[in-house]
mmCIF file of C-alpha atoms and ligand atoms in Angstrom:
data_model
loop_
_atom_site.group_PDB
_atom_site.id
_atom_site.type_symbol
_atom_site.label_atom_id
_atom_site.label_comp_id
_atom_site.label_asym_id
_atom_site.label_seq_id
_atom_site.Cartn_x
_atom_site.Cartn_y
_atom_site.Cartn_z
ATOM 1 C CA MET C 1063 -16.656 10.853 2.836
ATOM 2 C CA PHE C 1064 -13.318 9.184 1.781
ATOM 3 C CA ASP C 1065 -11.610 7.298 4.555
ATOM 4 C CA TYR C 1066 -7.891 8.260 4.171
ATOM 5 C CA ASP C 1067 -6.873 6.585 7.317
ATOM 6 C CA TYR C 1068 -8.360 3.205 6.266
ATOM 7 C CA ALA C 1069 -6.926 3.746 2.817
ATOM 8 C CA ARG C 1070 -3.528 4.496 4.168
ATOM 9 C CA ARG C 1071 -3.388 1.475 6.436
ATOM 10 C CA ARG C 1072 -4.554 -0.848 3.494
ATOM 11 C CA MET C 1073 -1.858 0.681 1.194
ATOM 12 C CA VAL C 1074 0.849 0.040 3.866
ATOM 13 C CA GLU C 1075 -0.266 -3.520 4.337
ATOM 14 C CA ALA C 1076 -0.671 -4.410 0.723
ATOM 15 C CA HIS C 1077 2.176 -2.528 -1.042
ATOM 16 C CA ILE C 1078 4.768 -1.790 1.731
ATOM 17 C CA VAL C 1079 4.571 -4.873 4.169
ATOM 18 C CA GLY C 1080 3.430 -6.914 1.169
ATOM 19 C CA ARG C 1081 6.493 -5.935 -0.820
ATOM 20 C CA GLY C 1082 9.044 -6.884 1.913
ATOM 21 C CA VAL C 1083 9.631 -3.603 4.002
ATOM 22 C CA ARG C 1084 10.240 -4.774 7.599
ATOM 23 C CA ASP C 1085 11.437 -1.842 9.495
ATOM 24 C CA GLU C 1086 8.913 -0.916 12.043
ATOM 25 C CA ARG C 1087 9.904 2.713 12.248
ATOM 26 C CA VAL C 1088 9.511 3.045 8.569
ATOM 27 C CA LEU C 1089 6.180 1.303 8.518
ATOM 28 C CA ALA C 1090 4.823 3.537 11.385
ATOM 29 C CA ALA C 1091 5.956 6.619 9.430
ATOM 30 C CA LEU C 1092 3.977 5.557 6.362
ATOM 31 C CA ARG C 1093 0.999 4.819 8.540
ATOM 32 C CA THR C 1094 1.283 8.374 9.910
ATOM 33 C CA VAL C 1095 2.099 10.773 7.157
ATOM 34 C CA PRO C 1096 -0.960 11.947 5.263
ATOM 35 C CA ARG C 1097 -0.076 11.545 1.583
ATOM 36 C CA GLU C 1098 -3.236 13.090 0.608
ATOM 37 C CA ALA C 1099 -1.882 16.453 1.975
ATOM 38 C CA PHE C 1100 1.021 16.251 -0.358
ATOM 39 C CA VAL C 1101 -0.597 15.588 -3.741
ATOM 40 C CA ASP C 1102 -2.122 18.349 -6.051
ATOM 41 C CA LYS C 1103 -5.741 19.177 -5.838
ATOM 42 C CA GLY C 1104 -7.945 16.642 -7.547
ATOM 43 C CA TYR C 1105 -5.588 13.711 -6.909
ATOM 44 C CA GLU C 1106 -6.232 13.133 -3.263
ATOM 45 C CA ALA C 1107 -8.397 10.102 -3.775
ATOM 46 C CA PHE C 1108 -5.492 8.549 -5.700
ATOM 47 C CA ALA C 1109 -2.967 9.134 -2.894
ATOM 48 C CA TYR C 1110 -2.957 5.514 -1.703
ATOM 49 C CA GLU C 1111 -2.775 3.728 -4.927
ATOM 50 C CA ASP C 1112 1.014 3.201 -4.479
ATOM 51 C CA GLY C 1113 2.051 5.015 -7.769
ATOM 52 C CA PRO C 1114 3.830 8.160 -8.723
ATOM 53 C CA LEU C 1115 1.435 11.158 -9.389
ATOM 54 C CA PRO C 1116 2.111 14.428 -11.176
ATOM 55 C CA ILE C 1117 2.963 17.626 -8.951
ATOM 56 C CA GLY C 1118 3.842 20.053 -11.476
ATOM 57 C CA ASN C 1119 7.047 21.193 -13.360
ATOM 58 C CA GLY C 1120 7.091 17.871 -15.137
ATOM 59 C CA GLN C 1121 7.840 16.040 -11.833
ATOM 60 C CA THR C 1122 6.155 13.359 -9.789
ATOM 61 C CA ILE C 1123 5.577 12.544 -6.005
ATOM 62 C CA SER C 1124 7.397 9.264 -5.363
ATOM 63 C CA GLN C 1125 5.767 6.028 -5.044
ATOM 64 C CA PRO C 1126 5.308 5.224 -1.291
ATOM 65 C CA PHE C 1127 7.011 1.651 -1.798
ATOM 66 C CA ILE C 1128 10.214 3.322 -2.998
ATOM 67 C CA VAL C 1129 10.120 6.007 -0.361
ATOM 68 C CA ALA C 1130 9.940 3.111 2.257
ATOM 69 C CA ARG C 1131 12.526 1.005 0.470
ATOM 70 C CA MET C 1132 14.890 3.928 0.448
ATOM 71 C CA ALA C 1133 14.362 5.044 4.020
ATOM 72 C CA GLU C 1134 14.807 1.422 5.215
ATOM 73 C CA ALA C 1135 17.934 1.024 3.120
ATOM 74 C CA ALA C 1136 19.304 4.257 4.763
ATOM 75 C CA GLY C 1137 18.778 2.805 8.268
ATOM 76 C CA ILE C 1138 17.803 6.168 9.886
ATOM 77 C CA ALA C 1139 18.032 6.422 13.607
ATOM 78 C CA PRO C 1140 16.011 8.964 15.783
ATOM 79 C CA GLY C 1141 18.945 11.298 16.318
ATOM 80 C CA ASP C 1142 20.115 11.434 12.723
ATOM 81 C CA ARG C 1143 20.639 14.393 10.490
ATOM 82 C CA VAL C 1144 19.460 13.550 6.968
ATOM 83 C CA LEU C 1145 19.866 15.246 3.548
ATOM 84 C CA GLU C 1146 17.288 14.668 0.895
ATOM 85 C CA ILE C 1147 17.845 15.726 -2.728
ATOM 86 C CA GLY C 1148 14.617 16.233 -4.801
ATOM 87 C CA THR C 1149 12.094 17.742 -2.364
ATOM 88 C CA GLY C 1150 9.206 17.343 -4.931
ATOM 89 C CA SER C 1151 5.985 17.437 -3.146
ATOM 90 C CA GLY C 1152 7.639 17.198 0.370
ATOM 91 C CA TYR C 1153 6.027 13.758 1.201
ATOM 92 C CA ALA C 1154 9.321 11.794 1.557
ATOM 93 C CA ALA C 1155 10.766 14.710 3.517
ATOM 94 C CA ALA C 1156 7.787 14.207 5.900
ATOM 95 C CA ILE C 1157 8.361 10.570 6.055
ATOM 96 C CA LEU C 1158 12.153 11.178 6.897
ATOM 97 C CA ALA C 1159 11.076 13.846 9.605
ATOM 98 C CA GLU C 1160 9.275 11.240 11.373
ATOM 99 C CA LEU C 1161 12.488 9.033 11.501
ATOM 100 C CA ALA C 1162 15.221 11.594 11.981
ATOM 101 C CA SER C 1163 15.943 14.548 14.170
ATOM 102 C CA THR C 1164 16.536 16.961 11.384
ATOM 103 C CA VAL C 1165 15.935 16.834 7.602
ATOM 104 C CA PHE C 1166 17.547 19.160 5.167
ATOM 105 C CA SER C 1167 16.121 18.874 1.595
ATOM 106 C CA ILE C 1168 17.137 20.508 -1.694
ATOM 107 C CA GLU C 1169 14.952 21.118 -4.790
ATOM 108 C CA ARG C 1170 15.885 22.656 -8.000
ATOM 109 C CA HIS C 1171 12.458 24.001 -8.852
ATOM 110 C CA GLY C 1172 11.670 27.036 -6.744
ATOM 111 C CA GLU C 1173 7.783 26.593 -7.305
ATOM 112 C CA LEU C 1174 7.775 22.952 -6.015
ATOM 113 C CA ALA C 1175 10.136 23.916 -3.096
ATOM 114 C CA ALA C 1176 7.635 26.704 -2.024
ATOM 115 C CA LYS C 1177 4.642 24.406 -2.218
ATOM 116 C CA ALA C 1178 6.496 21.590 -0.217
ATOM 117 C CA LYS C 1179 7.446 24.210 2.509
ATOM 118 C CA ARG C 1180 3.729 25.144 2.841
ATOM 119 C CA ARG C 1181 2.564 21.589 2.867
ATOM 120 C CA LEU C 1182 5.186 20.562 5.631
ATOM 121 C CA ARG C 1183 4.210 23.497 7.688
ATOM 122 C CA ARG C 1184 0.448 22.778 7.496
ATOM 123 C CA ALA C 1185 1.291 19.035 8.343
ATOM 124 C CA GLY C 1186 3.226 20.189 11.431
ATOM 125 C CA TYR C 1187 6.776 19.189 10.404
ATOM 126 C CA GLY C 1188 8.936 21.784 12.014
ATOM 127 C CA ASN C 1189 12.252 19.734 11.650
ATOM 128 C CA VAL C 1190 12.632 20.039 7.805
ATOM 129 C CA ALA C 1191 14.762 22.865 6.151
ATOM 130 C CA ILE C 1192 14.278 23.239 2.396
ATOM 131 C CA LYS C 1193 16.506 25.172 -0.020
ATOM 132 C CA VAL C 1194 16.329 25.849 -3.780
ATOM 133 C CA GLY C 1195 19.339 24.841 -5.640
ATOM 134 C CA ASP C 1196 21.541 21.905 -7.227
ATOM 135 C CA GLY C 1197 21.399 19.060 -4.938
ATOM 136 C CA THR C 1198 24.291 17.324 -6.597
ATOM 137 C CA LYS C 1199 26.577 19.571 -4.753
ATOM 138 C CA GLY C 1200 24.961 18.652 -1.347
ATOM 139 C CA TRP C 1201 24.608 21.184 1.421
ATOM 140 C CA ALA C 1202 28.197 21.812 2.658
ATOM 141 C CA GLU C 1203 27.176 24.330 5.430
ATOM 142 C CA ARG C 1204 24.951 21.667 7.029
ATOM 143 C CA ALA C 1205 27.210 18.692 6.512
ATOM 144 C CA PRO C 1206 28.119 15.923 7.676
ATOM 145 C CA PHE C 1207 25.022 13.948 7.371
ATOM 146 C CA ASP C 1208 24.212 10.499 8.668
ATOM 147 C CA ALA C 1209 22.084 9.583 5.805
ATOM 148 C CA ILE C 1210 21.674 11.183 2.278
ATOM 149 C CA LEU C 1211 18.689 10.011 -0.018
ATOM 150 C CA VAL C 1212 18.620 11.005 -3.664
ATOM 151 C CA ALA C 1213 15.066 11.048 -5.187
ATOM 152 C CA ALA C 1214 16.253 11.332 -8.847
ATOM 153 C CA GLY C 1215 18.629 9.110 -10.898
ATOM 154 C CA GLY C 1216 22.157 10.270 -11.998
ATOM 155 C CA PRO C 1217 24.934 9.017 -14.232
ATOM 156 C CA SER C 1218 27.203 8.345 -11.210
ATOM 157 C CA VAL C 1219 27.612 8.884 -7.391
ATOM 158 C CA PRO C 1220 28.267 12.789 -6.918
ATOM 159 C CA LEU C 1221 31.476 13.012 -5.274
ATOM 160 C CA SER C 1222 30.171 16.053 -3.144
ATOM 161 C CA LEU C 1223 27.483 13.891 -1.619
ATOM 162 C CA LYS C 1224 30.195 11.199 -0.795
ATOM 163 C CA ASN C 1225 32.142 13.825 0.887
ATOM 164 C CA GLN C 1226 29.307 15.176 2.942
ATOM 165 C CA LEU C 1227 28.566 11.704 4.695
ATOM 166 C CA ALA C 1228 29.565 11.387 8.222
ATOM 167 C CA ILE C 1229 31.797 8.450 9.153
ATOM 168 C CA GLY C 1230 29.380 5.515 9.160
ATOM 169 C CA GLY C 1231 26.960 7.533 6.967
ATOM 170 C CA ARG C 1232 24.799 5.954 4.258
ATOM 171 C CA LEU C 1233 23.980 7.396 0.884
ATOM 172 C CA VAL C 1234 21.034 5.808 -1.121
ATOM 173 C CA ILE C 1235 21.082 6.878 -4.648
ATOM 174 C CA PRO C 1236 19.730 5.581 -8.190
ATOM 175 C CA VAL C 1237 22.382 5.482 -10.750
ATOM 176 C CA GLY C 1238 22.135 4.431 -14.435
ATOM 177 C CA ASP C 1239 20.533 5.447 -17.787
ATOM 178 C CA ARG C 1240 19.020 8.904 -17.913
ATOM 179 C CA SER C 1241 15.550 7.569 -19.074
ATOM 180 C CA GLY C 1242 15.776 3.866 -18.634
ATOM 181 C CA GLU C 1243 16.495 1.604 -15.714
ATOM 182 C CA GLN C 1244 18.692 2.603 -12.890
ATOM 183 C CA ARG C 1245 20.356 0.601 -9.942
ATOM 184 C CA LEU C 1246 19.670 1.735 -6.337
ATOM 185 C CA LEU C 1247 22.849 1.999 -4.672
ATOM 186 C CA ARG C 1248 23.812 2.220 -0.988
ATOM 187 C CA VAL C 1249 27.260 3.888 -0.467
ATOM 188 C CA THR C 1250 28.473 3.547 3.278
ATOM 189 C CA ARG C 1251 31.490 5.597 4.446
ATOM 190 C CA SER C 1252 33.420 3.590 7.081
ATOM 191 C CA ALA C 1253 36.558 5.965 7.229
ATOM 192 C CA PRO C 1254 37.529 9.190 5.750
ATOM 193 C CA ASP C 1255 38.630 7.560 2.442
ATOM 194 C CA ALA C 1256 36.640 4.261 2.642
ATOM 195 C CA PHE C 1257 33.393 3.889 0.810
ATOM 196 C CA ALA C 1258 31.580 0.527 0.360
ATOM 197 C CA GLU C 1259 29.020 0.146 -2.537
ATOM 198 C CA GLU C 1260 26.018 -2.248 -2.529
ATOM 199 C CA ASP C 1261 23.516 -2.755 -5.297
ATOM 200 C CA LEU C 1262 19.988 -2.842 -3.941
ATOM 201 C CA GLY C 1263 18.136 -3.766 -7.159
ATOM 202 C CA GLY C 1264 16.604 -2.001 -10.425
ATOM 203 C CA VAL C 1265 14.392 1.096 -10.117
ATOM 204 C CA THR C 1266 13.210 3.943 -12.384
ATOM 205 C CA PHE C 1267 13.533 7.531 -11.467
ATOM 206 C CA VAL C 1268 13.292 11.070 -13.119
ATOM 207 C CA PRO C 1269 16.660 12.389 -14.046
ATOM 208 C CA LEU C 1270 18.901 14.067 -11.366
ATOM 209 C CA ILE C 1271 19.836 17.343 -13.268
ATOM 210 C CA GLY C 1272 22.897 19.323 -12.073
ATOM 211 C CA GLU C 1273 26.734 19.884 -12.155
ATOM 212 C CA GLU C 1274 27.438 16.251 -10.717
ATOM 213 C CA GLY C 1275 24.251 14.676 -12.528
ATOM 214 C CA TRP C 1276 22.814 14.975 -16.068
ATOM 215 C CA ALA C 1277 22.990 18.248 -18.209
ATOM 216 C CA ASN C 1278 19.774 20.350 -18.089
ATOM 217 C CA PRO C 1279 18.029 19.729 -21.347
ATOM 218 C CA ALA C 1280 16.781 23.314 -21.442
ATOM 219 C CA THR C 1281 20.501 24.622 -21.414
ATOM 220 C CA PRO C 1282 22.005 24.717 -24.800
ATOM 221 C CA PRO C 1283 25.483 22.903 -24.884
HETATM 222 N N1 SAM L 1639 10.901 13.082 -2.771
HETATM 223 C C1 SAM L 1639 9.894 13.755 -3.665
HETATM 224 C C2 SAM L 1639 8.467 13.475 -3.045
HETATM 225 O O1 SAM L 1639 8.153 12.739 -2.101
HETATM 226 O O2 SAM L 1639 7.553 14.023 -3.583
HETATM 227 C C3 SAM L 1639 9.795 13.268 -5.015
HETATM 228 C C4 SAM L 1639 11.007 13.498 -5.965
HETATM 229 S S1 SAM L 1639 10.820 13.435 -7.607
HETATM 230 C C5 SAM L 1639 10.797 11.895 -7.963
HETATM 231 C C6 SAM L 1639 12.318 14.027 -8.045
HETATM 232 C C7 SAM L 1639 12.703 15.474 -7.689
HETATM 233 O O3 SAM L 1639 14.072 15.797 -7.768
HETATM 234 C C8 SAM L 1639 11.972 16.490 -8.634
HETATM 235 O O4 SAM L 1639 11.145 17.344 -7.905
HETATM 236 C C9 SAM L 1639 13.188 17.122 -9.341
HETATM 237 O O5 SAM L 1639 12.923 18.549 -9.673
HETATM 238 C C10 SAM L 1639 14.292 17.039 -8.294
HETATM 239 N N2 SAM L 1639 15.578 17.214 -8.803
HETATM 240 C C11 SAM L 1639 16.270 16.587 -9.902
HETATM 241 N N3 SAM L 1639 17.477 16.987 -9.932
HETATM 242 C C12 SAM L 1639 17.775 17.785 -8.809
HETATM 243 C C13 SAM L 1639 18.963 18.321 -8.382
HETATM 244 N N4 SAM L 1639 20.038 18.463 -8.932
HETATM 245 N N5 SAM L 1639 18.940 19.053 -7.130
HETATM 246 C C14 SAM L 1639 17.573 19.122 -6.542
HETATM 247 N N6 SAM L 1639 16.401 18.595 -6.929
HETATM 248 C C15 SAM L 1639 16.607 17.853 -8.231
#
């Protein structure tokens, strides 16, 4: 039988520690969450190859390294309220649920959101709330958030997300080309009108589709 625990530990050492992630809480979360429970049937054996995998609706489960990198950059503390945009498979939401007190996650595809909800429930994560909608507008009723992580790349930083950060809150988001390389940005809010932006390096993400993101290719202009 395939030894998932061994494969998970090996993947964390080789691809996550090996590529520079040092936050012990993030590493512990990656050693805990069973990624095989968040991939589609038939892909379980590939769950620890540190690559994206298809999850339906033309979307992918994020690469574990990038999930770890973003979680580390967001500097999540145990009592934090975190917003994730782009639930996808629910894997990153599970990692965030290990790090924070409450996770709110938004997915634009209803089918993916429903599947992620089932997976998170089965895996025992009771501190994740998921809704279907346009995550570029955030989740105003649940704001402010200590951290916001966006798992899709937009043309710019959505104003709604900046405005839903708590003072001291961190927003981690890929910004750049629709289908080329993007820059991973961390925006920190230090006062109601003061935001500092840092460039954390080049990344490649699926497009962030929505009112404050890219236009939906399925919608005629
Ligand atoms: N974090 C996910 C995981 O661990 O499986 C992977 C996310 S996948 C790379 C990006 C997701 O963002 C896709 O599921 C896509 O449908 C979603 N997405 C894109 N634009 C969105 C938007 N405006 N609001 C909510 N979800 C969006």
